[in-house]
Short mmCIF file of C-alpha atoms and ligand atoms in Angstrom, two decimals:
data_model
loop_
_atom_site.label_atom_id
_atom_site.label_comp_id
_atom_site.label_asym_id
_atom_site.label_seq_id
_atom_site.Cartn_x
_atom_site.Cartn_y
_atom_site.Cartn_z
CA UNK A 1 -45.32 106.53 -55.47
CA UNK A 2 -46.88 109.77 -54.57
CA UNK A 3 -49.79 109.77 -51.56
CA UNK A 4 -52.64 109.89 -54.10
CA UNK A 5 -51.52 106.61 -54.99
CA UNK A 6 -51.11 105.08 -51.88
CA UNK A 7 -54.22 106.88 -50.29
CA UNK A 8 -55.82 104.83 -53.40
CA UNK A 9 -54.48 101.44 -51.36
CA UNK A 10 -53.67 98.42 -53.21
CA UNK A 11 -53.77 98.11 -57.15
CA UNK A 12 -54.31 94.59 -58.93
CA UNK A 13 -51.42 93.65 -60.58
CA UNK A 14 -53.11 93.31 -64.19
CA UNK A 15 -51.38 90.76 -66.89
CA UNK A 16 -48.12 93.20 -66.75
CA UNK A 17 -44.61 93.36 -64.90
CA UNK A 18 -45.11 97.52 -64.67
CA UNK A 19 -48.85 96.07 -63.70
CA UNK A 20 -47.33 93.79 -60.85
CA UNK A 21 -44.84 97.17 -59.87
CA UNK A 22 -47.06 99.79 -59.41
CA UNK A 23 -49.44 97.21 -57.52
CA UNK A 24 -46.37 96.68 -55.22
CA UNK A 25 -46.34 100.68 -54.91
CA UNK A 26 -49.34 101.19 -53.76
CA UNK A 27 -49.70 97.91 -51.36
CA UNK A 28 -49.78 98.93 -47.52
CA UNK A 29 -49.37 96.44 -45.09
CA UNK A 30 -52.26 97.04 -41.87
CA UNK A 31 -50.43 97.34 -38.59
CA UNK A 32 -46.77 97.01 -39.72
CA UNK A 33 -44.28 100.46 -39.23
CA UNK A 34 -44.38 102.79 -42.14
CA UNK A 35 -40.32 102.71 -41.97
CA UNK A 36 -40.10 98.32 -42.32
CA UNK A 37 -43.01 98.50 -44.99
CA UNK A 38 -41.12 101.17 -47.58
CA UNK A 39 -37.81 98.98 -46.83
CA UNK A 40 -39.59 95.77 -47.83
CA UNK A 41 -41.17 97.86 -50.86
CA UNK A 42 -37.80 98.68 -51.71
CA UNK A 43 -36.84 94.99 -51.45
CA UNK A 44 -39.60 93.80 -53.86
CA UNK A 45 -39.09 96.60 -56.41
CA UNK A 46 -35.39 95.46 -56.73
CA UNK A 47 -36.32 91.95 -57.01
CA UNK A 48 -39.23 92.65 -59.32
CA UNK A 49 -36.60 94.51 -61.57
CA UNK A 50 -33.84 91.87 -61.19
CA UNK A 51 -35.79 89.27 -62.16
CA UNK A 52 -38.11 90.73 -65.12
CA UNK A 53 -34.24 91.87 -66.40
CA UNK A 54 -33.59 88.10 -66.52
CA UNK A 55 -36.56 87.72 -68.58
CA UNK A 56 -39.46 86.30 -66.04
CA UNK A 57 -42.83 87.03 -67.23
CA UNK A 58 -45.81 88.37 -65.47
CA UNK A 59 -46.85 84.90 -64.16
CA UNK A 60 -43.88 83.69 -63.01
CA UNK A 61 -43.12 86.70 -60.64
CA UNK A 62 -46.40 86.42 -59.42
CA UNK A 63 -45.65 82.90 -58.73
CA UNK A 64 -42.65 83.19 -57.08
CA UNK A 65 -43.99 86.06 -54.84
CA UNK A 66 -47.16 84.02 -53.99
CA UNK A 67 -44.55 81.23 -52.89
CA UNK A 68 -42.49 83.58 -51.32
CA UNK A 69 -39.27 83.79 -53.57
CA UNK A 70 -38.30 87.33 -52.75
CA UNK A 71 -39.02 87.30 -48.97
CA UNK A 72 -36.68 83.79 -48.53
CA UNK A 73 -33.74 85.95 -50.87
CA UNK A 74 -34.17 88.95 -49.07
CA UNK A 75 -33.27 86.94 -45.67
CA UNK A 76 -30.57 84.87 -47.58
CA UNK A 77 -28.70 88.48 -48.21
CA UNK A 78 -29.43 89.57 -44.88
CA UNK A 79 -27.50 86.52 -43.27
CA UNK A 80 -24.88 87.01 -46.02
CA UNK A 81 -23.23 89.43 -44.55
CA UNK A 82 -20.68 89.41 -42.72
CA UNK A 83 -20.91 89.87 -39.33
CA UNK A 84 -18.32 90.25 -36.30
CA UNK A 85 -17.73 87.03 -34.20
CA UNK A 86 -20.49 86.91 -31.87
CA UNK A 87 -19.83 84.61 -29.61
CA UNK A 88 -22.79 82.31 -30.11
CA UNK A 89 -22.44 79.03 -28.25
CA UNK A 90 -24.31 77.45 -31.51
CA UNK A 91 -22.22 73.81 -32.38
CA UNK A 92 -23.22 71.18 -34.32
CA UNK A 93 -24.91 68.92 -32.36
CA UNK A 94 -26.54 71.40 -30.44
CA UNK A 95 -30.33 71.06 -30.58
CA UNK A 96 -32.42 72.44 -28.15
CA UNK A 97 -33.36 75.32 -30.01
CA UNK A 98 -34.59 72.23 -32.48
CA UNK A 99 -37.22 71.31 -29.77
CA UNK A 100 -40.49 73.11 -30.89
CA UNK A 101 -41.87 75.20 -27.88
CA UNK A 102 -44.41 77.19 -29.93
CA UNK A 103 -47.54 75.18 -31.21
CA UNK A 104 -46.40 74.95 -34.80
CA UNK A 105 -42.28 74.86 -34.59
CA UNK A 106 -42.46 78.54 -36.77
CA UNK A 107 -43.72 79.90 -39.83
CA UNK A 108 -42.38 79.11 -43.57
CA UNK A 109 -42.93 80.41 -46.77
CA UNK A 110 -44.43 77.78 -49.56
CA UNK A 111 -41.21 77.74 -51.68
CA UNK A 112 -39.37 76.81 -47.88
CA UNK A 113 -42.10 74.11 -47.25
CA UNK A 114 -41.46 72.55 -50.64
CA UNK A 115 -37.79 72.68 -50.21
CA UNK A 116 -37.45 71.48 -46.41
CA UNK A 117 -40.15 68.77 -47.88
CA UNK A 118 -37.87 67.47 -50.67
CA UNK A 119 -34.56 67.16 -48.37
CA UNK A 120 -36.54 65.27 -46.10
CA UNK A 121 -39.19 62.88 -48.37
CA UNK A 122 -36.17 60.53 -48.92
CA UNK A 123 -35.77 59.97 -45.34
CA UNK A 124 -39.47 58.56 -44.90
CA UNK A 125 -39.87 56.37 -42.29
CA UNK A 126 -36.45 56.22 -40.89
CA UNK A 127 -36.41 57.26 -36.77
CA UNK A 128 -36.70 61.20 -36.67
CA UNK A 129 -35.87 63.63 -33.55
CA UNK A 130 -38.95 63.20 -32.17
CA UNK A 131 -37.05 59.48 -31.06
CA UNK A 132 -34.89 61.65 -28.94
CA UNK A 133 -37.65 64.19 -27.57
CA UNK A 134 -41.55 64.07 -28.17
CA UNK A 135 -41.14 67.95 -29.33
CA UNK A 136 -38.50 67.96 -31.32
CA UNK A 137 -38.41 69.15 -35.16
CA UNK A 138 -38.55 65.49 -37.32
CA UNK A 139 -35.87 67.01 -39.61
CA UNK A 140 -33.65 65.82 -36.53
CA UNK A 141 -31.53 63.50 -36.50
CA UNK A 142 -32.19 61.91 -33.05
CA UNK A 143 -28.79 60.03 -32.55
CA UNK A 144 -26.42 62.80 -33.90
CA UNK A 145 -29.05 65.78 -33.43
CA UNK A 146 -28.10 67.11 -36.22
CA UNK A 147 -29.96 68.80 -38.80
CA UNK A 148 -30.90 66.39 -41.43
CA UNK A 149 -32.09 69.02 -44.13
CA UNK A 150 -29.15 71.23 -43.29
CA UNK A 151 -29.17 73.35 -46.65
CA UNK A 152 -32.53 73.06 -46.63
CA UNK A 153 -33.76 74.85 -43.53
CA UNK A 154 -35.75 77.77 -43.43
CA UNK A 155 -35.00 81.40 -42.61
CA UNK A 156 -36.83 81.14 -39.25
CA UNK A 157 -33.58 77.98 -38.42
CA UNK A 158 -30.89 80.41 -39.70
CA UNK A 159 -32.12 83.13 -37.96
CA UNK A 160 -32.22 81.44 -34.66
CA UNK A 161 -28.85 82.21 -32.55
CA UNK A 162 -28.08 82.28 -29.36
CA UNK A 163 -24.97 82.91 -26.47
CA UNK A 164 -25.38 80.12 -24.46
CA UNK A 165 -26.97 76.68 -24.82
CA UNK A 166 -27.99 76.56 -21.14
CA UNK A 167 -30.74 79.43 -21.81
CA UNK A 168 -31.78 77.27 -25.06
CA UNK A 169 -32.37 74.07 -22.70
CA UNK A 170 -34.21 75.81 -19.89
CA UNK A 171 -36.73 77.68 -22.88
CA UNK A 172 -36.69 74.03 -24.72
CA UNK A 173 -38.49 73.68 -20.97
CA UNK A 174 -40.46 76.28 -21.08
CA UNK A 175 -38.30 77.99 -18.40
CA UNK A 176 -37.88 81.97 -20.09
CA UNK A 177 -33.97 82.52 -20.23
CA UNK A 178 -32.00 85.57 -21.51
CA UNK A 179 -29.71 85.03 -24.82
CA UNK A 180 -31.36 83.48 -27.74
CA UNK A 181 -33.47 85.00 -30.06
CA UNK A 182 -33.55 85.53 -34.11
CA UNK A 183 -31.70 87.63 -36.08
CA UNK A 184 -33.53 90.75 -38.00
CA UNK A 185 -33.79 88.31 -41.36
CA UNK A 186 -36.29 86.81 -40.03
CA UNK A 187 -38.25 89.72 -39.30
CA UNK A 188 -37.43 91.12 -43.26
CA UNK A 189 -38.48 87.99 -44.44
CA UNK A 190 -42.13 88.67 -42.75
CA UNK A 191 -42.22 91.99 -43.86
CA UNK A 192 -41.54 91.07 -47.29
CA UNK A 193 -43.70 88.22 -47.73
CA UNK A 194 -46.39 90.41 -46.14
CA UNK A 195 -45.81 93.03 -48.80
CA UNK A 196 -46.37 90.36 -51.05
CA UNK A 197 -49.37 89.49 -50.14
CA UNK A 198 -51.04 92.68 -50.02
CA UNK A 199 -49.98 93.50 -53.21
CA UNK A 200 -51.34 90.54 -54.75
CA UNK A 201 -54.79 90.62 -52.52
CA UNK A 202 -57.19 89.57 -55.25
CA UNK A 203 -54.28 88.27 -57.33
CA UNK A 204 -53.08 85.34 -55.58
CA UNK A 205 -53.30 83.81 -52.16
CA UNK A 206 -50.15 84.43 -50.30
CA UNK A 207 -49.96 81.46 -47.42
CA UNK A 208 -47.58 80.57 -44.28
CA UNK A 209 -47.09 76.94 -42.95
CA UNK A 210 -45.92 75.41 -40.13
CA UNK A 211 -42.27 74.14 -40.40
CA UNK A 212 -43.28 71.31 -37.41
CA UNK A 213 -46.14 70.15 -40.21
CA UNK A 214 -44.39 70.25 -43.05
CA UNK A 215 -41.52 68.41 -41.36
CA UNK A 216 -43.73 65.52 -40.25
CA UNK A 217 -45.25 64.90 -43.42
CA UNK A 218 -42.64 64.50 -45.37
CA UNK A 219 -41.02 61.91 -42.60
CA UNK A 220 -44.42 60.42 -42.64
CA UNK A 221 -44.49 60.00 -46.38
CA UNK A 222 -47.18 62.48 -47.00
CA UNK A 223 -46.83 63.93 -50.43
CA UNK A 224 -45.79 67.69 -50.93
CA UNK A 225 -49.51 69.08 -52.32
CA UNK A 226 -51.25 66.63 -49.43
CA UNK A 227 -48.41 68.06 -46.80
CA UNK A 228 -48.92 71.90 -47.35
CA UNK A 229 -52.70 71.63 -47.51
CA UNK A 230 -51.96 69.73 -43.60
CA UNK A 231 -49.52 72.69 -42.67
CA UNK A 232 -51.19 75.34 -44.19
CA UNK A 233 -51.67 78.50 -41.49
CA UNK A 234 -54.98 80.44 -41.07
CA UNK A 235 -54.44 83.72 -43.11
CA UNK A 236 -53.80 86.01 -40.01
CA UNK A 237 -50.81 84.08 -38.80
CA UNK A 238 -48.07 85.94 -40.79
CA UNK A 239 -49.81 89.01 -39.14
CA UNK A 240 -49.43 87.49 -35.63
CA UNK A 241 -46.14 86.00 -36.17
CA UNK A 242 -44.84 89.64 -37.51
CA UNK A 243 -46.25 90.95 -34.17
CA UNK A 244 -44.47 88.60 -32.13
CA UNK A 245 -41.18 89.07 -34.08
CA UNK A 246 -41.58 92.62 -33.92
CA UNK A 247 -42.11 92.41 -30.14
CA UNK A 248 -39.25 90.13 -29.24
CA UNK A 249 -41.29 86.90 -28.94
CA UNK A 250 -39.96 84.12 -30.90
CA UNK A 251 -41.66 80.97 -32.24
CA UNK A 252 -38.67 79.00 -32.18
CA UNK A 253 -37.02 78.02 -28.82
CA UNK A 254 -39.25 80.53 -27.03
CA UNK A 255 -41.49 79.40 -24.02
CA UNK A 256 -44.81 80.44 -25.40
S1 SF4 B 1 -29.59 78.22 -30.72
FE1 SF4 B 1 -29.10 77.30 -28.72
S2 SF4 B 1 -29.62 75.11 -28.90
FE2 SF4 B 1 -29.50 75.98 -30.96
S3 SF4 B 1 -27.39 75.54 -31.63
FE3 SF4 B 1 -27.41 77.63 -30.78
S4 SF4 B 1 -26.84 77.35 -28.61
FE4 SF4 B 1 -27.43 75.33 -29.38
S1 SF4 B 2 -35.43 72.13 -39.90
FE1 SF4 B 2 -34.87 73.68 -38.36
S2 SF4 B 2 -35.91 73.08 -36.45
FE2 SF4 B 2 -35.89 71.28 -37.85
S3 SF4 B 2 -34.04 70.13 -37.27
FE3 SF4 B 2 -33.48 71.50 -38.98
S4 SF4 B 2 -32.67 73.37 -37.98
FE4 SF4 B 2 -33.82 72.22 -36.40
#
């Protein structure tokens, strides 16, 4: 895209896929650095192109980039690779970092909300983690602490790591403790999604929700479209959570 273009700012996406690209081109995303933005352009493009290749019209890219389709695959590659052993002291069983310490438990795409909401809509009314501690996530299982919609946790739960579960505890206090923090998906993922949503500004409303919402719903029985209208974010939170990724901060685990 040449600086003409871009100078131009964001382009509506018209009824086309080379509509939807160049309006990907030319999006700019207000306070994030030039360098993450053309990676997450780069990141879009390919999945724009991958998908339209598999035949997905117009609408349906739109769709899945409103929802936030290429931001949660971009941070499923990311944690795909292989890495060297660590060290983390993560084990099953292992929850702290499952007590919410921030005021919404972390911020999820809609196609994460709908998926952590099906794994858990089965298990309505059965005891949830908060039976073990008032703040932890209800997709907890609060005898075994486990994760009760494993596979279907979102990026901001497999990005979370940490070396020792001692400095998870004393955050899950609010104590500040050296050695957790998320991994750099999570941080693509936000960059992505906000991509996404300034390319489709006048397109398509690109939201965030609140994991500790969503999760509580669904345990509560609260149906999916009733459940994401309760966990829905103000518009500026992926802005502020991208901030306080960017910065170090965590919502997850963190003391806030
Ligand atoms: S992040 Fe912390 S609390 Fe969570 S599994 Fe790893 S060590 Fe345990
Ligand atoms: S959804 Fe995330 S925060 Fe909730 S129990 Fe599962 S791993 Fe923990």
């Amino acid at each position: 895209m040449n600086r003409a273009a871009r100078r131009a700012g964001a382009q509506k996406p018209g009824r086309s896929v080379e509509g939807l690209r160049k309006a990907v081109a030319a999006a700019r995303v207000p306070g994030a650095p030039p360098a993450a933005t053309e990676r997450a352009r780069r990141i879009v493009l390919a999945y724009l192109d991958a998908a339209a290749q598999k035949g997905a019209g117009v609408d349906a890219l739109v769709s899945n980039m409103k929802s936030g389709v290429p931001a949660v695959t971009a941070a499923r590659v990311a944690l795909s690779q292989p890495q060297e052993d660590a060290g983390y002291a993560c084990a099953h069983g292992c929850a702290f970092c499952c007590i919410l310490t921030g005021a919404d438990g972390g911020t999820i795409t809609e196609s994460e909300a709908r998926t952590l909401h099906a794994a858990l809509a089965p298990l309505a009314g059965q005891p949830d983690g908060r039976g073990w501690h008032p703040r932890a996530c209800p997709a907890l299982d609060p005898e075994t602490r486990a994760c009760r919609a494993y596979e279907a946790r979102p990026t901001i739960c497999r990005s979370y790591v940490s070396f020792s579960a001692e400095a998870c505890e004393q955050i899950s206090l609010g104590v500040p403790a050296e050695g957790s923090g998320v991994l750099g998906a999570h941080a693509t993922s936000l960059q992505v999604h906000s991509l996404c949503r300034a390319a489709l500004k006048g397109t398509a409303a690109v939201a965030t929700y609140a994991l500790a919402e969503i999760a509580a719903a669904a345990v509560e029985g609260v149906a999916i479209e009733a459940a994401l209208k309760r966990a829905r974010h103000k518009p500026r939170e992926l802005a502020d959570e991208l901030k306080r990724v960017s910065e170090g901060a965590s919502r997850v685990g963190r003391a806030q």
